[in-house]
Amino acid sequence: MSRPILRLGGIGKSFGPVTVLEDIAFDLAPGEVVGILGENGAGKSTLLKIISGVYTPSAGRIILDGQTFSALDPITARRHGVAMIPQEFNLISTLRVYENVFLGQEIRRGGLLDRARMRQRTREVLHSLEVELDPELPIERLSVAERQMVEVARVLVHEARIVILDEPTTVLTDREVAVLFNVVRALVAKGVAVLFISHKLKEVKQLCDRLLILRDGQQIDLCPTGKLSEEDMACKMVGRELSQLFPDKRATPGAAALRVRGLSVPSLLHDIDFTLHCGEVLGLSGLVGSGRTEIAETIMGLRRKSAGEIELNGKPLTIDSPRAAHANGLAYLSEDRQGKGLVLSFNVMQNITALSLPRYVRGLIRHRAERRRAEEYQQRLAIKAARLSDPVQLLSGGNQQKVYLAKLLDIDPEVLILDEPTRGIDINTKQQIYRLIRSLTDQGKAVLIISSELEEIIGLCNRVLVIREGRIAAELDDDKINERDIMLYASGARQRGQAGAEVH
Amino acid sequence: MNDASNSKPMAQLGLQRLRRLPINATILAPLLALLILFVLSSLASEYFLNARNITNVMRQVSYTGIIAIGMTFVIIAGGIDLSVGSMMALVGVLLLYVVNSIADPIQAVLLGMLAAVVAGSLFGLFNGLLVTRGRMAAFVVTLASMSIFRSLALYFTDAAEVTTRNPFFSNIGGGFFLGLPIPVWAFFGLAIVAHILLFHTPYGRHVCAVGANPQVARYSGIRVERVVLSTFVIAGVCVGIAAIMLSSRLNSVSPSDAGYFYELDAIAAVVIGGTALSGGRGSIWGTVIGALILGIINNMLNLTGVSPYLQGLVKGAVILLAVLLQYRRTG
């Protein structure tokens, strides 16, 4: 193996009394992909931030390019070729592709921008990535996957030698993931070293040469990927044998809870019909953009419907606002936790009671009652937070998701609509959320789950509706729920036999 | 992380108790600044601690302070109101018209006060509707209404000062209660009400949520537009009360001078008090302290004989310093 480009020795980091990283040591060689695995809060992001110069380590040293540092700053890290592609892209949506690619390092000629050369370079780089993208397009007109390619192009143009990819595949479809992996392999062939962070063990296994596994800030293992099976990885991350990921399905759904009839929104949804029963988990599957989220938002009164009726327990409802939906016992977990779910600057208590606040008011808000309730949820859902009065932006993604779930549970809804409830969440928290869903259905609540993870749909749902282009393409029951059929209907490769036959 | 917090229950408890007090990290800095300024001022001039001087400063502060309280709500909800100064002149003019047009002097004063508050809330409603229903930026809407209100005040009065001979009117702004001027009581009373509204009612929570992230607020079933609208109405009501206090103190209203540049003083007080101009968080006590800081600086410059032309410079420097410190804290 060639000389390592990066070498970490005894790296530790604490925030006040809390130690988040301890004694991390590993090498990274040119042309190598190292995967970093760990649950939410294991210290992955902290480690990345130390490598990219955002955080100063409290212990240890970093040898980058043969030079020893006790700490990096972002500019030094960048000068030595460290480039990070963050989960949330750092692109300016009003600027064009090539302007973003060269942002901060514009090519100049005689003091003025050399647009022609920047366009040309951008086109070359995108071409080498096998992406046909017009450098003139503004970022706001690009898809998520295309935006990610712009981020990659930016890294290439600046001749990065260590590329950090932080959960790059959460927002991508399978095909886009394949393209991204080809790009990564092309980078590696050029001698670039890659650090890859993902919760999807299958991908990690496909892509990485070696794995660094973290748990509670400790380095648990550093070994060639080939030595570990996916189960081994999960066990090492969690620190114990993983019992069954999905709880057993409940056999007998009860009476009809939510009945949706002929729901339509012009150019988005067409004649959506379904019934959700008490104690049932109903899945909405389909490609991104098929209208799954729109169904949820329309039911919740976030979008105006042009036709259709909604009944709860046999009573027709008029829902024209999320407020009305909440009052009628419906609750919705948005897929966009940070943009639509939680007020990040609010503390844990304030977020949990955001929907149920009137219950805590006797003249004025009873702050103590709020705190007591938040403590209950902290125990019940095992929310890891230093203090309940901390803003939720300090919590890890998985714990934020638990706070978001607590927010919904606190209005004691009869119907829960959960949109990507485990996106970007580690396997342990996932399991906890699945058990929570199961306990809710045991109480007779009805749960509608929207998910892009087929495994999740198959593992959890009693019944699945496959959505395609704003219509229900198929309904699959019990043992007929499988990956192949869902994909066939979702992509339109197979069409339903008789229209409307499957409606209950 | 849990273990770390459990191992120090005493410290935790002490912190919790400290947190209950209205003093928290956000207003600690302005509070310290106020104390330092107070000590410096009393050293700089022997007249500063004079009871009469202090009373005067407090009264002077209360006019812009009352407006700043309303402004705090608008800014926390993510907006801004540039029209408050002009609105004050227009409300003052209308107020004196009502006082002068009713024969019974006591009735005249009471109805005049009512009219001021109603007029203020209607002007606030006007701003708020244009921002929410009209979907225009608060900055633009209130920049326009600033011009409109001032122009109307000048037009109605032909730019002449409006005065009143009502014998009771001046007892409001010029009167005392338990040794303190009535405007000061109004200022502190309003601050307490506003604090309770902001931190102990669902409404206040909604204002903060809307300012922090309107999208999350909407998904949480908060009527975002209504909340934004209401903050402008609150600002208008505060302007109405401030107009009562100022015009009754002077027994007159000058359509060109009344409330001139008050919007800047009010915004400055809010910012110095640690409320984020980007919305989402802030405090009423911070605003009160901010207003007092501005008032004491003005007073000190007067007492020490600094050229009045330089006072703006000092005020500007203080605002910059306050914002700079805020960014240090958050960044």
GROMACS .gro file of C-alpha atoms in nm, chain A residues 17-18 297 302 322-323 326 332 334 338-343 345-346 350 353-355 357 361 363-365 367-368 370-371 378 383-387 389 407, chain B residues 1-2 4-5 8 12 15-16 19-20 196-197 199-210 212-223 280-281:
model
   76
   17PRO     CA    1  -1.767   1.733   3.046
   18VAL     CA    2  -1.907   1.520   2.765
  297GLU     CA    3  -5.050   1.645   0.279
  302LEU     CA    4  -5.198   2.115   0.379
  322PRO     CA    5  -5.361   2.098   0.965
  323ARG     CA    6  -5.524   2.242   1.275
  326HIS     CA    7  -5.505   1.751   1.449
  332TYR     CA    8  -4.855   1.370   1.021
  334SER     CA    9  -4.322   1.499   0.752
  338GLN     CA   10  -3.573   1.995   0.992
  339GLY     CA   11  -3.767   2.199   0.740
  340LYS     CA   12  -4.123   2.111   0.838
  341GLY     CA   13  -4.111   1.909   1.157
  342LEU     CA   14  -3.915   2.073   1.434
  343VAL     CA   15  -3.836   2.429   1.529
  345SER     CA   16  -3.407   2.670   1.795
  346PHE     CA   17  -3.685   2.555   2.031
  350GLN     CA   18  -4.130   2.329   2.342
  353THR     CA   19  -4.583   2.035   2.312
  354ALA     CA   20  -4.603   2.229   1.985
  355LEU     CA   21  -4.928   2.058   1.885
  357LEU     CA   22  -4.993   2.322   2.392
  361VAL     CA   23  -5.252   2.601   2.964
  363GLY     CA   24  -5.453   3.077   3.213
  364LEU     CA   25  -5.081   3.065   3.142
  365ILE     CA   26  -4.858   2.785   3.016
  367HIS     CA   27  -4.401   2.505   3.226
  368ARG     CA   28  -4.363   2.242   3.493
  370GLU     CA   29  -4.456   2.059   3.006
  371ARG     CA   30  -4.128   1.948   3.157
  378GLN     CA   31  -3.755   1.104   2.722
  383ILE     CA   32  -3.432   1.028   2.391
  384LYS     CA   33  -3.068   1.115   2.448
  385ALA     CA   34  -3.044   1.482   2.534
  386ALA     CA   35  -2.807   1.650   2.779
  387ARG     CA   36  -3.086   1.880   2.893
  389SER     CA   37  -3.397   2.286   2.780
  407LYS     CA   38  -4.469   1.578   1.932
  505MET     CA   39  -2.465   1.206   2.787
  506ASN     CA   40  -2.730   1.121   3.040
  508ALA     CA   41  -2.286   1.325   3.268
  509SER     CA   42  -2.594   1.524   3.359
  512LYS     CA   43  -2.419   1.670   3.886
  516GLN     CA   44  -2.832   2.105   3.746
  519LEU     CA   45  -2.905   2.606   3.687
  520GLN     CA   46  -3.272   2.526   3.665
  523ARG     CA   47  -3.322   2.968   3.447
  524ARG     CA   48  -3.658   3.043   3.605
  700ILE     CA   49  -4.619   3.722   3.011
  701LEU     CA   50  -4.777   3.720   2.666
  703PHE     CA   51  -4.327   3.353   2.741
  704HIS     CA   52  -4.626   3.218   2.924
  705THR     CA   53  -4.903   3.193   2.667
  706PRO     CA   54  -4.944   2.975   2.358
  707TYR     CA   55  -4.970   3.293   2.154
  708GLY     CA   56  -4.615   3.395   2.247
  709ARG     CA   57  -4.487   3.047   2.166
  710HIS     CA   58  -4.655   3.072   1.828
  711VAL     CA   59  -4.493   3.409   1.759
  712CYS     CA   60  -4.149   3.257   1.823
  713ALA     CA   61  -4.225   2.948   1.614
  714VAL     CA   62  -4.346   3.156   1.319
  716ALA     CA   63  -3.801   3.067   1.366
  717ASN     CA   64  -3.951   2.859   1.087
  718PRO     CA   65  -4.286   2.951   0.931
  719GLN     CA   66  -4.302   2.619   0.746
  720VAL     CA   67  -4.276   2.414   1.066
  721ALA     CA   68  -4.533   2.644   1.223
  722ARG     CA   69  -4.774   2.582   0.936
  723TYR     CA   70  -4.730   2.206   0.958
  724SER     CA   71  -4.791   2.233   1.332
  725GLY     CA   72  -5.132   2.385   1.268
  726ILE     CA   73  -5.036   2.739   1.364
  727ARG     CA   74  -5.219   3.003   1.161
  784GLY     CA   75  -3.745   3.341   1.625
  785ARG     CA   76  -3.611   3.447   1.960
   0.00000   0.00000   0.00000
